[in-house]
Amino acid sequence: MSKTKVAAVADLHMKEDRSTSYTELFTEISRVADVLVIAGDLTDLGKPAEAELLAADLKSCTVPVVAVLGNHDHQCNAVEEISAILMKAGVHLLDGQAVEIAGVGFAGTKGFVGGFGRHMLGSFGEAALKAMVSETVDEAMRLENALRKTSAQHSVVVLHYAPIAETVAGEPEEIYPFLGSSRFAETIDRFRVSAVVHGHAHKGTYKGKTPGGAPVFNVAAHVEKPTGRPYAILEF
């Protein structure tokens, strides 16, 4: 039985001025992979016009597309409109849901901030800080619910924010708390997960693993990968 090849990339940051086109990249990915995963920041400023441009470029992609939104996609408070545009273009947009394609289950949500390990933020102090931690916990619960819906032999977690510190290494340590949270690794390690992909940390490190051993890949387009291309190829 042939393996399923998943191309994974993040942080495309489609701009309204059309300074970058992804038509050729999506055509290339369609030749080498069975599924495309985009791990957040599909747009640069979260504008519907940017999503329309990306949807137009995605017409050149002939394989199924799975995605989650990132922080940039929330900038203009147009998440519902952006989501509708992408889903109309055929994107499986995950926000606490799961989908199975070619025998691989994909469970995804955006994720959020909070820090890693013993430096992870706790719910203590001002209401604003408690609200931030609560948002991270809610996102972790969304991921857990998505993973519970996945029964495929191989499962891939799709996040925008990082679940471990190892794959954000290369970024300034001062901003680690804003790049992800260990709460997602804790959730992931309660399930059998074949791989985790995320973006957000443009200067991060390509590969790491959760404390439980699940492989984690930072697929931000700016991060160097074994393919030598903006996307990684994972086989299941």
Coordinates of N, CA and C in Angstrom, one line a residue:
M1 N 0.8 -1.2 0.0 CA 0.0 0.0 0.0 C 0.9 1.3 0.0
S2 N 0.6 2.2 -0.9 CA 1.5 3.4 -1.0 C 1.2 4.3 0.1
K3 N 2.2 5.1 0.5 CA 2.1 6.0 1.6 C 1.4 7.3 1.1
T4 N 0.8 8.0 2.1 CA 0.2 9.3 1.8 C 1.2 10.3 2.1
K5 N 1.5 11.2 1.1 CA 2.4 12.3 1.2 C 1.7 13.6 1.5
V6 N 2.1 14.2 2.6 CA 1.5 15.4 3.1 C 2.5 16.6 3.0
A7 N 2.2 17.6 2.2 CA 3.0 18.8 2.1 C 2.4 19.7 3.2
A8 N 3.3 20.3 4.0 CA 2.9 21.2 5.0 C 3.7 22.5 5.0
V9 N 3.0 23.6 5.1 CA 3.7 24.9 5.1 C 2.8 25.8 5.9
A10 N 3.4 26.9 6.4 CA 2.7 27.9 7.2 C 3.2 29.3 6.8
D11 N 2.5 30.3 7.3 CA 2.9 31.7 7.2 C 3.1 32.2 5.7
L12 N 2.1 31.9 4.9 CA 2.1 32.4 3.6 C 2.0 33.9 3.5
H13 N 1.2 34.5 4.4 CA 1.0 36.0 4.5 C 0.6 36.6 3.2
M14 N -0.4 36.1 2.6 CA -0.9 36.7 1.3 C -1.2 38.2 1.5
K15 N -0.7 39.0 0.6 CA -0.9 40.5 0.8 C -1.8 41.0 -0.3
E16 N -2.5 42.0 0.1 CA -3.5 42.6 -0.8 C -2.9 43.2 -2.1
D17 N -1.6 43.6 -2.0 CA -1.0 44.2 -3.2 C -0.5 43.1 -4.2
R18 N -0.8 41.8 -3.9 CA -0.5 40.7 -4.8 C 1.0 40.7 -5.1
S19 N 1.8 41.1 -4.1 CA 3.3 41.1 -4.3 C 3.9 39.7 -4.4
T20 N 3.1 38.7 -3.9 CA 3.5 37.3 -4.0 C 2.4 36.5 -4.6
S21 N 2.7 35.6 -5.5 CA 1.7 34.6 -6.0 C 2.1 33.2 -5.6
Y22 N 1.2 32.4 -5.2 CA 1.5 31.0 -4.8 C 1.0 30.0 -5.9
T23 N 0.6 30.5 -7.0 CA 0.1 29.6 -8.1 C 1.1 28.5 -8.4
E24 N 2.3 28.9 -8.7 CA 3.4 27.9 -9.1 C 3.7 27.0 -7.9
L25 N 3.7 27.5 -6.7 CA 4.0 26.7 -5.6 C 2.9 25.6 -5.4
F26 N 1.7 26.0 -5.5 CA 0.6 25.1 -5.3 C 0.5 24.0 -6.5
T27 N 0.9 24.5 -7.6 CA 1.0 23.5 -8.8 C 2.1 22.5 -8.5
E28 N 3.2 23.0 -8.0 CA 4.3 22.1 -7.6 C 3.9 21.1 -6.6
I29 N 3.3 21.6 -5.5 CA 2.9 20.7 -4.4 C 1.9 19.6 -4.9
S30 N 1.0 20.0 -5.8 CA 0.1 19.0 -6.4 C 0.7 17.9 -7.1
R31 N 1.9 18.1 -7.6 CA 2.7 17.1 -8.3 C 3.4 16.1 -7.3
V32 N 3.7 16.6 -6.1 CA 4.6 15.8 -5.2 C 3.9 15.3 -4.0
A33 N 2.6 15.8 -3.7 CA 1.9 15.4 -2.5 C 0.5 15.0 -2.7
D34 N -0.1 14.3 -1.8 CA -1.5 13.9 -1.8 C -2.4 14.9 -1.1
V35 N -1.8 15.6 -0.1 CA -2.6 16.6 0.7 C -1.7 17.8 1.0
L36 N -2.3 19.0 1.0 CA -1.6 20.2 1.4 C -2.2 20.7 2.7
V37 N -1.3 20.9 3.7 CA -1.7 21.5 5.0 C -1.0 22.9 5.1
I38 N -1.9 23.9 5.5 CA -1.4 25.2 5.7 C -1.7 25.6 7.2
A39 N -0.6 25.7 7.9 CA -0.7 25.9 9.4 C -0.7 27.3 9.8
G40 N -1.7 28.1 9.3 CA -2.0 29.4 9.8 C -1.2 30.5 9.1
D41 N -1.7 31.7 9.4 CA -1.3 33.0 8.7 C -1.3 32.8 7.2
L42 N -2.5 32.5 6.7 CA -2.7 32.4 5.3 C -2.7 33.8 4.7
T43 N -3.2 34.8 5.5 CA -3.2 36.2 5.0 C -2.3 37.0 5.9
D44 N -2.0 38.2 5.4 CA -1.0 39.0 6.1 C -1.7 39.9 7.2
L45 N -2.9 40.5 6.8 CA -3.6 41.3 7.8 C -5.0 40.9 8.1
G46 N -5.3 39.7 7.7 CA -6.7 39.2 8.0 C -7.7 39.9 7.2
K47 N -7.4 40.4 6.0 CA -8.4 41.1 5.2 C -9.1 40.1 4.2
P48 N -10.4 40.2 4.0 CA -11.1 39.3 3.1 C -10.5 39.4 1.7
A49 N -10.1 40.6 1.3 CA -9.5 40.7 -0.1 C -8.2 39.8 -0.2
E50 N -7.5 39.7 0.9 CA -6.3 38.8 0.9 C -6.7 37.3 0.7
A51 N -7.8 37.0 1.5 CA -8.3 35.6 1.4 C -8.8 35.3 0.0
E52 N -9.4 36.3 -0.7 CA -9.9 36.1 -2.0 C -8.7 35.8 -3.0
L53 N -7.6 36.5 -2.8 CA -6.5 36.3 -3.6 C -5.9 34.9 -3.4
L54 N -5.8 34.5 -2.1 CA -5.3 33.2 -1.9 C -6.2 32.1 -2.4
A55 N -7.5 32.3 -2.3 CA -8.5 31.4 -2.9 C -8.3 31.2 -4.4
A56 N -8.0 32.3 -5.0 CA -7.7 32.3 -6.5 C -6.5 31.5 -6.8
D57 N -5.4 31.7 -6.0 CA -4.2 30.9 -6.2 C -4.4 29.4 -6.0
L58 N -5.3 29.1 -5.0 CA -5.6 27.7 -4.7 C -6.3 26.9 -5.8
K59 N -6.8 27.6 -6.8 CA -7.3 26.9 -7.9 C -6.3 26.1 -8.6
S60 N -5.0 26.4 -8.4 CA -4.0 25.7 -9.1 C -3.6 24.4 -8.3
C61 N -4.2 24.3 -7.1 CA -3.9 23.1 -6.2 C -4.9 22.1 -6.5
T62 N -4.5 20.9 -6.9 CA -5.4 19.8 -7.3 C -5.5 18.7 -6.3
V63 N -4.9 19.0 -5.1 CA -5.0 18.0 -4.0 C -5.8 18.6 -2.9
P64 N -6.4 17.8 -2.0 CA -7.1 18.4 -0.8 C -6.3 19.3 0.0
V65 N -6.9 20.4 0.5 CA -6.2 21.4 1.4 C -6.8 21.4 2.8
V66 N -6.0 21.3 3.8 CA -6.4 21.4 5.2 C -5.7 22.6 5.8
A67 N -6.4 23.4 6.6 CA -5.7 24.6 7.2 C -6.3 24.9 8.5
V68 N -5.6 25.7 9.3 CA -6.1 26.4 10.4 C -5.7 27.9 10.2
L69 N -6.4 28.8 10.9 CA -6.1 30.2 10.9 C -4.9 30.5 11.9
G70 N -4.3 31.6 11.6 CA -3.2 32.1 12.5 C -3.6 33.4 13.1
N71 N -2.7 34.0 13.9 CA -2.9 35.3 14.5 C -3.1 36.4 13.5
H72 N -2.4 36.4 12.4 CA -2.5 37.4 11.4 C -3.9 37.4 10.7
D73 N -4.5 36.2 10.6 CA -5.8 36.1 10.0 C -6.9 36.6 10.9
H74 N -6.6 37.0 12.1 CA -7.5 37.6 13.1 C -7.4 39.1 13.1
Q75 N -6.4 39.7 12.5 CA -6.1 41.1 12.7 C -7.2 42.0 12.4
C76 N -8.0 41.8 11.4 CA -9.0 42.8 11.0 C -10.4 42.4 11.4
N77 N -10.5 41.4 12.4 CA -11.8 41.0 12.9 C -12.7 40.5 11.9
A78 N -12.2 39.8 10.8 CA -13.0 39.4 9.7 C -12.9 37.9 9.6
V79 N -12.8 37.2 10.7 CA -12.5 35.7 10.7 C -13.7 35.0 10.0
E80 N -14.9 35.4 10.3 CA -16.0 34.6 9.7 C -16.0 34.8 8.2
E81 N -15.8 36.0 7.7 CA -15.7 36.2 6.2 C -14.6 35.5 5.6
I82 N -13.4 35.6 6.2 CA -12.2 34.9 5.7 C -12.5 33.4 5.6
S83 N -13.0 32.9 6.7 CA -13.3 31.4 6.8 C -14.3 31.0 5.7
A84 N -15.3 31.8 5.4 CA -16.3 31.5 4.4 C -15.7 31.5 3.0
I85 N -14.8 32.4 2.8 CA -14.1 32.5 1.5 C -13.2 31.3 1.3
L86 N -12.5 30.9 2.3 CA -11.6 29.7 2.2 C -12.3 28.4 2.0
M87 N -13.4 28.3 2.8 CA -14.2 27.1 2.7 C -14.9 26.9 1.4
K88 N -15.3 28.1 0.8 CA -16.0 28.1 -0.5 C -15.0 27.6 -1.6
A89 N -13.7 27.9 -1.3 CA -12.6 27.5 -2.2 C -12.2 26.0 -2.0
G90 N -12.9 25.4 -1.1 CA -12.7 23.9 -0.9 C -11.7 23.6 0.2
V91 N -11.3 24.6 1.0 CA -10.3 24.3 2.1 C -11.1 23.7 3.3
H92 N -10.5 22.6 3.8 CA -11.0 22.0 5.1 C -10.4 22.8 6.2
L93 N -11.1 23.8 6.7 CA -10.6 24.8 7.7 C -11.0 24.3 9.0
L94 N -10.0 23.9 9.8 CA -10.2 23.3 11.1 C -10.1 24.3 12.3
D95 N -11.1 24.3 13.1 CA -11.2 25.1 14.3 C -11.8 24.3 15.5
G96 N -11.0 23.3 15.9 CA -11.5 22.3 16.8 C -12.2 21.1 16.2
Q97 N -12.0 20.9 14.9 CA -12.6 19.8 14.2 C -11.5 18.9 13.7
A98 N -11.9 17.8 13.1 CA -11.1 16.8 12.5 C -11.6 16.4 11.1
V99 N -10.7 16.0 10.2 CA -11.1 15.5 8.9 C -10.2 14.4 8.5
E100 N -10.7 13.3 7.9 CA -9.8 12.2 7.4 C -9.7 12.3 5.9
I101 N -8.5 12.3 5.4 CA -8.2 12.3 4.0 C -7.1 11.3 3.6
A102 N -7.4 10.5 2.7 CA -6.4 9.5 2.2 C -5.8 8.6 3.4
G103 N -6.7 8.3 4.3 CA -6.3 7.5 5.4 C -5.6 8.2 6.5
V104 N -5.4 9.5 6.5 CA -4.8 10.2 7.5 C -5.8 11.2 8.2
G105 N -5.8 11.2 9.5 CA -6.7 12.1 10.2 C -6.0 13.3 10.6
F106 N -6.7 14.5 10.3 CA -6.1 15.8 10.6 C -7.0 16.4 11.7
A107 N -6.4 16.8 12.8 CA -7.1 17.5 13.9 C -6.4 18.8 14.1
G108 N -7.2 19.9 14.1 CA -6.6 21.2 14.1 C -7.3 22.3 14.9
T109 N -6.6 23.2 15.3 CA -7.1 24.5 15.9 C -5.9 25.5 15.9
K110 N -6.2 26.7 16.1 CA -5.2 27.8 16.0 C -4.1 27.6 17.1
G111 N -4.5 27.3 18.3 CA -3.6 27.4 19.4 C -3.5 28.8 20.0
F112 N -2.6 29.0 20.9 CA -2.5 30.3 21.5 C -1.2 30.4 22.3
V113 N -1.0 31.5 23.0 CA 0.2 31.8 23.7 C 0.3 31.2 25.1
G114 N 1.4 31.4 25.9 CA 1.4 31.0 27.2 C 2.7 30.5 27.8
G115 N 3.7 30.2 26.9 CA 5.0 29.7 27.3 C 5.1 28.2 27.5
F116 N 6.3 27.8 27.9 CA 6.6 26.4 27.9 C 7.2 25.9 29.2
G117 N 6.9 24.6 29.5 CA 7.5 24.0 30.7 C 7.2 24.7 31.9
R118 N 8.2 24.8 32.8 CA 8.0 25.4 34.1 C 7.8 26.9 34.0
H119 N 8.0 27.5 32.8 CA 7.8 28.9 32.6 C 6.5 29.2 32.1
M120 N 5.6 28.2 31.9 CA 4.3 28.4 31.4 C 3.5 29.3 32.3
L121 N 2.7 30.2 31.7 CA 1.9 31.1 32.5 C 0.8 30.4 33.3
G122 N 0.5 30.8 34.5 CA -0.6 30.2 35.3 C -1.7 31.2 35.4
S123 N -2.9 30.7 35.8 CA -4.0 31.6 35.9 C -4.0 32.2 37.3
F124 N -3.3 33.4 37.4 CA -3.2 34.0 38.7 C -3.0 35.5 38.4
G125 N -3.6 36.3 39.2 CA -3.4 37.8 39.1 C -4.5 38.5 38.5
E126 N -4.2 39.5 37.6 CA -5.1 40.3 37.0 C -6.1 39.6 36.1
A127 N -7.3 40.1 35.9 CA -8.3 39.5 35.1 C -7.8 39.3 33.6
A128 N -7.1 40.3 33.1 CA -6.6 40.2 31.8 C -5.6 39.0 31.6
L129 N -4.8 38.7 32.6 CA -3.9 37.6 32.5 C -4.6 36.3 32.6
K130 N -5.6 36.3 33.5 CA -6.4 35.0 33.6 C -7.2 34.8 32.4
A131 N -7.7 35.8 31.7 CA -8.4 35.6 30.4 C -7.5 35.1 29.4
M132 N -6.2 35.5 29.3 CA -5.3 35.0 28.3 C -5.0 33.5 28.6
V133 N -4.8 33.1 29.8 CA -4.6 31.7 30.1 C -5.8 30.9 29.8
S134 N -7.0 31.4 30.1 CA -8.2 30.8 29.8 C -8.4 30.5 28.3
E135 N -8.0 31.5 27.5 CA -8.1 31.3 26.0 C -7.2 30.1 25.6
T136 N -6.0 30.0 26.2 CA -5.1 28.9 25.8 C -5.7 27.6 26.3
V137 N -6.3 27.5 27.5 CA -6.9 26.3 27.9 C -8.1 25.9 27.0
D138 N -8.9 26.9 26.6 CA -10.0 26.6 25.7 C -9.5 26.0 24.4
E139 N -8.4 26.6 23.9 CA -7.9 26.1 22.6 C -7.3 24.7 22.8
A140 N -6.7 24.4 23.9 CA -6.3 23.0 24.2 C -7.4 22.0 24.3
M141 N -8.5 22.5 24.8 CA -9.8 21.6 24.9 C -10.3 21.4 23.5
R142 N -10.2 22.4 22.6 CA -10.7 22.3 21.2 C -9.9 21.2 20.5
L143 N -8.6 21.3 20.8 CA -7.7 20.3 20.2 C -8.0 18.9 20.7
E144 N -8.2 18.8 22.0 CA -8.6 17.5 22.6 C -9.9 16.9 21.9
N145 N -10.9 17.8 21.8 CA -12.1 17.3 21.2 C -11.9 16.9 19.7
A146 N -11.1 17.6 19.0 CA -10.8 17.2 17.6 C -10.1 15.8 17.6
L147 N -9.1 15.6 18.5 CA -8.4 14.4 18.5 C -9.3 13.2 18.8
R148 N -10.2 13.5 19.7 CA -11.2 12.4 20.0 C -12.0 11.9 18.9
K149 N -12.2 12.8 17.9 CA -13.0 12.5 16.7 C -12.1 11.8 15.6
T150 N -10.9 11.6 15.9 CA -10.0 11.0 14.9 C -9.7 9.6 15.2
S151 N -10.1 8.7 14.2 CA -9.9 7.3 14.4 C -9.0 6.7 13.3
A152 N -8.4 7.5 12.5 CA -7.5 7.0 11.5 C -6.2 6.4 12.1
Q153 N -5.6 5.5 11.3 CA -4.4 4.9 11.8 C -3.3 5.9 12.1
H154 N -3.2 6.9 11.2 CA -2.2 8.0 11.4 C -3.0 9.3 11.6
S155 N -2.5 10.1 12.6 CA -3.2 11.4 12.9 C -2.1 12.5 12.9
V156 N -2.5 13.6 12.3 CA -1.6 14.8 12.3 C -2.3 15.9 13.0
V157 N -1.7 16.5 13.9 CA -2.2 17.7 14.6 C -1.7 19.0 13.8
V158 N -2.6 19.9 13.5 CA -2.3 21.1 12.8 C -2.6 22.3 13.8
L159 N -1.6 23.0 14.1 CA -1.6 24.2 14.9 C -1.0 25.4 14.2
H160 N -1.2 26.6 14.7 CA -0.4 27.7 14.2 C 0.7 28.0 15.3
Y161 N 0.3 28.0 16.5 CA 1.2 28.3 17.6 C 1.9 27.0 18.0
A162 N 3.1 27.1 18.5 CA 4.0 25.9 18.8 C 3.6 25.2 20.1
P163 N 3.7 23.9 20.1 CA 3.4 23.2 21.4 C 4.6 22.9 22.2
I164 N 5.8 23.2 21.7 CA 7.0 22.9 22.4 C 8.0 24.1 22.1
A165 N 9.0 24.2 23.0 CA 10.0 25.3 22.9 C 11.0 24.9 21.9
E166 N 11.3 23.7 21.7 CA 12.4 23.2 20.8 C 12.3 23.8 19.4
T167 N 11.0 23.9 18.9 CA 10.9 24.3 17.5 C 10.7 25.8 17.3
V168 N 10.8 26.5 18.4 CA 10.8 28.0 18.3 C 12.3 28.5 18.6
A169 N 13.2 27.6 18.9 CA 14.6 27.9 19.1 C 15.1 28.6 17.9
G170 N 15.8 29.8 18.2 CA 16.2 30.6 17.1 C 15.6 32.0 17.2
E171 N 14.4 32.0 17.8 CA 13.7 33.3 18.1 C 14.2 33.8 19.4
P172 N 14.1 35.1 19.6 CA 14.5 35.7 20.9 C 13.8 35.0 22.1
E173 N 14.5 34.6 23.1 CA 13.9 33.9 24.2 C 12.9 34.8 24.9
E174 N 13.0 36.1 24.8 CA 12.1 37.0 25.5 C 10.7 36.9 24.9
I175 N 10.5 36.4 23.7 CA 9.2 36.3 23.1 C 8.6 34.9 23.1
Y176 N 9.4 33.9 23.6 CA 8.9 32.5 23.7 C 7.4 32.4 24.2
P177 N 7.1 33.2 25.3 CA 5.7 33.0 25.8 C 4.6 33.4 24.8
F178 N 5.0 34.1 23.7 CA 4.0 34.6 22.7 C 4.0 33.7 21.5
L179 N 4.8 32.6 21.5 CA 5.0 31.8 20.3 C 4.2 30.4 20.5
G180 N 3.7 30.2 21.7 CA 3.0 28.9 21.9 C 2.9 28.5 23.3
S181 N 2.5 27.3 23.6 CA 2.3 26.8 24.9 C 2.4 25.3 25.0
S182 N 3.0 24.9 26.2 CA 3.2 23.5 26.5 C 1.8 22.8 26.7
R183 N 0.8 23.6 26.9 CA -0.5 23.0 27.2 C -1.0 22.1 26.0
F184 N -0.5 22.5 24.8 CA -0.9 21.7 23.6 C -0.1 20.4 23.5
A185 N 1.1 20.4 24.0 CA 1.9 19.2 24.0 C 1.3 18.2 25.0
E186 N 0.8 18.7 26.2 CA 0.2 17.9 27.2 C -1.0 17.2 26.6
T187 N -1.8 17.9 25.8 CA -3.0 17.4 25.2 C -2.6 16.3 24.1
I188 N -1.6 16.7 23.3 CA -1.2 15.8 22.2 C -0.7 14.5 22.8
D189 N 0.0 14.5 23.9 CA 0.6 13.3 24.4 C -0.4 12.4 25.1
R190 N -1.6 12.8 25.2 CA -2.7 11.9 25.7 C -3.3 11.0 24.5
F191 N -2.8 11.2 23.3 CA -3.3 10.5 22.2 C -2.1 9.9 21.4
R192 N -2.5 9.1 20.4 CA -1.5 8.5 19.5 C -1.4 9.5 18.3
V193 N -0.4 10.3 18.2 CA -0.3 11.3 17.2 C 1.0 11.0 16.4
S194 N 0.8 10.9 15.1 CA 1.9 10.6 14.1 C 2.8 11.8 13.9
A195 N 2.3 13.0 13.9 CA 3.1 14.2 13.7 C 2.3 15.4 14.1
V196 N 3.0 16.5 14.4 CA 2.4 17.8 14.7 C 3.1 18.8 13.8
V197 N 2.3 19.7 13.1 CA 2.9 20.8 12.3 C 2.4 22.1 12.9
H198 N 3.2 23.1 12.8 CA 2.8 24.5 13.3 C 3.7 25.5 12.5
G199 N 3.4 26.7 12.7 CA 4.2 27.8 12.1 C 4.5 28.9 13.1
H200 N 4.2 30.1 12.8 CA 4.3 31.3 13.6 C 5.8 31.7 14.0
A201 N 6.6 30.8 14.3 CA 8.0 31.1 14.6 C 8.9 31.1 13.4
H202 N 9.0 32.2 12.7 CA 9.6 32.3 11.4 C 11.1 32.0 11.5
K203 N 11.7 32.3 12.7 CA 13.2 32.1 12.8 C 13.4 30.8 13.7
G204 N 12.4 30.0 13.8 CA 12.5 28.8 14.7 C 13.3 27.7 14.0
T205 N 13.1 26.5 14.6 CA 13.8 25.3 14.2 C 12.8 24.3 13.6
Y206 N 13.3 23.5 12.6 CA 12.4 22.7 11.9 C 11.8 21.5 12.7
K207 N 12.6 20.9 13.5 CA 12.1 19.6 14.0 C 12.3 19.5 15.5
G208 N 11.4 18.9 16.3 CA 11.5 18.6 17.7 C 10.6 17.5 18.0
K209 N 10.3 17.3 19.3 CA 9.3 16.3 19.7 C 8.7 16.7 21.1
T210 N 7.5 16.2 21.3 CA 6.9 16.5 22.6 C 7.5 15.6 23.6
P211 N 7.3 15.9 24.9 CA 7.8 15.1 26.0 C 7.4 13.6 25.8
G212 N 6.3 13.3 25.2 CA 5.8 12.0 25.0 C 6.4 11.3 23.7
G213 N 7.1 12.1 22.9 CA 7.8 11.6 21.7 C 7.1 11.8 20.4
A214 N 6.0 12.6 20.4 CA 5.4 12.9 19.1 C 6.3 13.9 18.3
P215 N 6.6 13.6 17.1 CA 7.4 14.5 16.3 C 6.7 15.8 15.9
V216 N 7.4 16.9 16.1 CA 6.8 18.2 15.9 C 7.7 18.9 14.8
F217 N 7.0 19.5 13.8 CA 7.6 20.2 12.7 C 7.2 21.6 12.6
N218 N 8.1 22.6 12.6 CA 7.8 24.0 12.4 C 7.9 24.2 10.9
V219 N 6.8 24.3 10.2 CA 6.7 24.4 8.8 C 6.5 25.8 8.2
A220 N 6.8 26.8 9.1 CA 6.8 28.2 8.6 C 7.6 28.3 7.3
A221 N 7.1 29.0 6.3 CA 7.7 29.0 5.0 C 9.2 29.5 5.1
H222 N 9.5 30.3 6.1 CA 10.8 30.9 6.3 C 11.9 29.9 6.9
V223 N 11.4 28.8 7.5 CA 12.3 27.8 8.1 C 12.9 26.9 7.1
E224 N 14.2 26.6 7.2 CA 14.8 25.7 6.3 C 14.3 24.3 6.6
K225 N 14.1 23.5 5.5 CA 13.5 22.2 5.6 C 14.3 21.2 4.7
P226 N 14.2 19.9 4.9 CA 15.0 19.0 4.2 C 14.7 19.0 2.7
T227 N 13.5 19.5 2.3 CA 13.1 19.5 0.9 C 13.8 20.7 0.2
G228 N 14.4 21.6 0.9 CA 14.9 22.8 0.3 C 13.9 23.7 -0.3
R229 N 12.6 23.5 0.0 CA 11.5 24.2 -0.5 C 10.8 24.9 0.7
P230 N 9.8 25.8 0.5 CA 9.1 26.4 1.6 C 8.2 25.4 2.4
Y231 N 7.9 24.2 1.8 CA 7.1 23.2 2.4 C 7.9 22.0 2.8
A232 N 7.4 21.3 3.8 CA 7.9 20.0 4.2 C 7.1 18.9 3.6
I233 N 7.7 17.7 3.4 CA 6.9 16.5 3.0 C 7.0 15.5 4.1
L234 N 5.8 15.1 4.6 CA 5.7 14.0 5.6 C 5.0 12.9 5.0
E235 N 5.4 11.7 5.2 CA 4.8 10.5 4.7 C 4.3 9.6 5.7
F236 N 3.0 9.1 5.5 CA 2.4 8.2 6.4 C 1.8 7.0 5.8

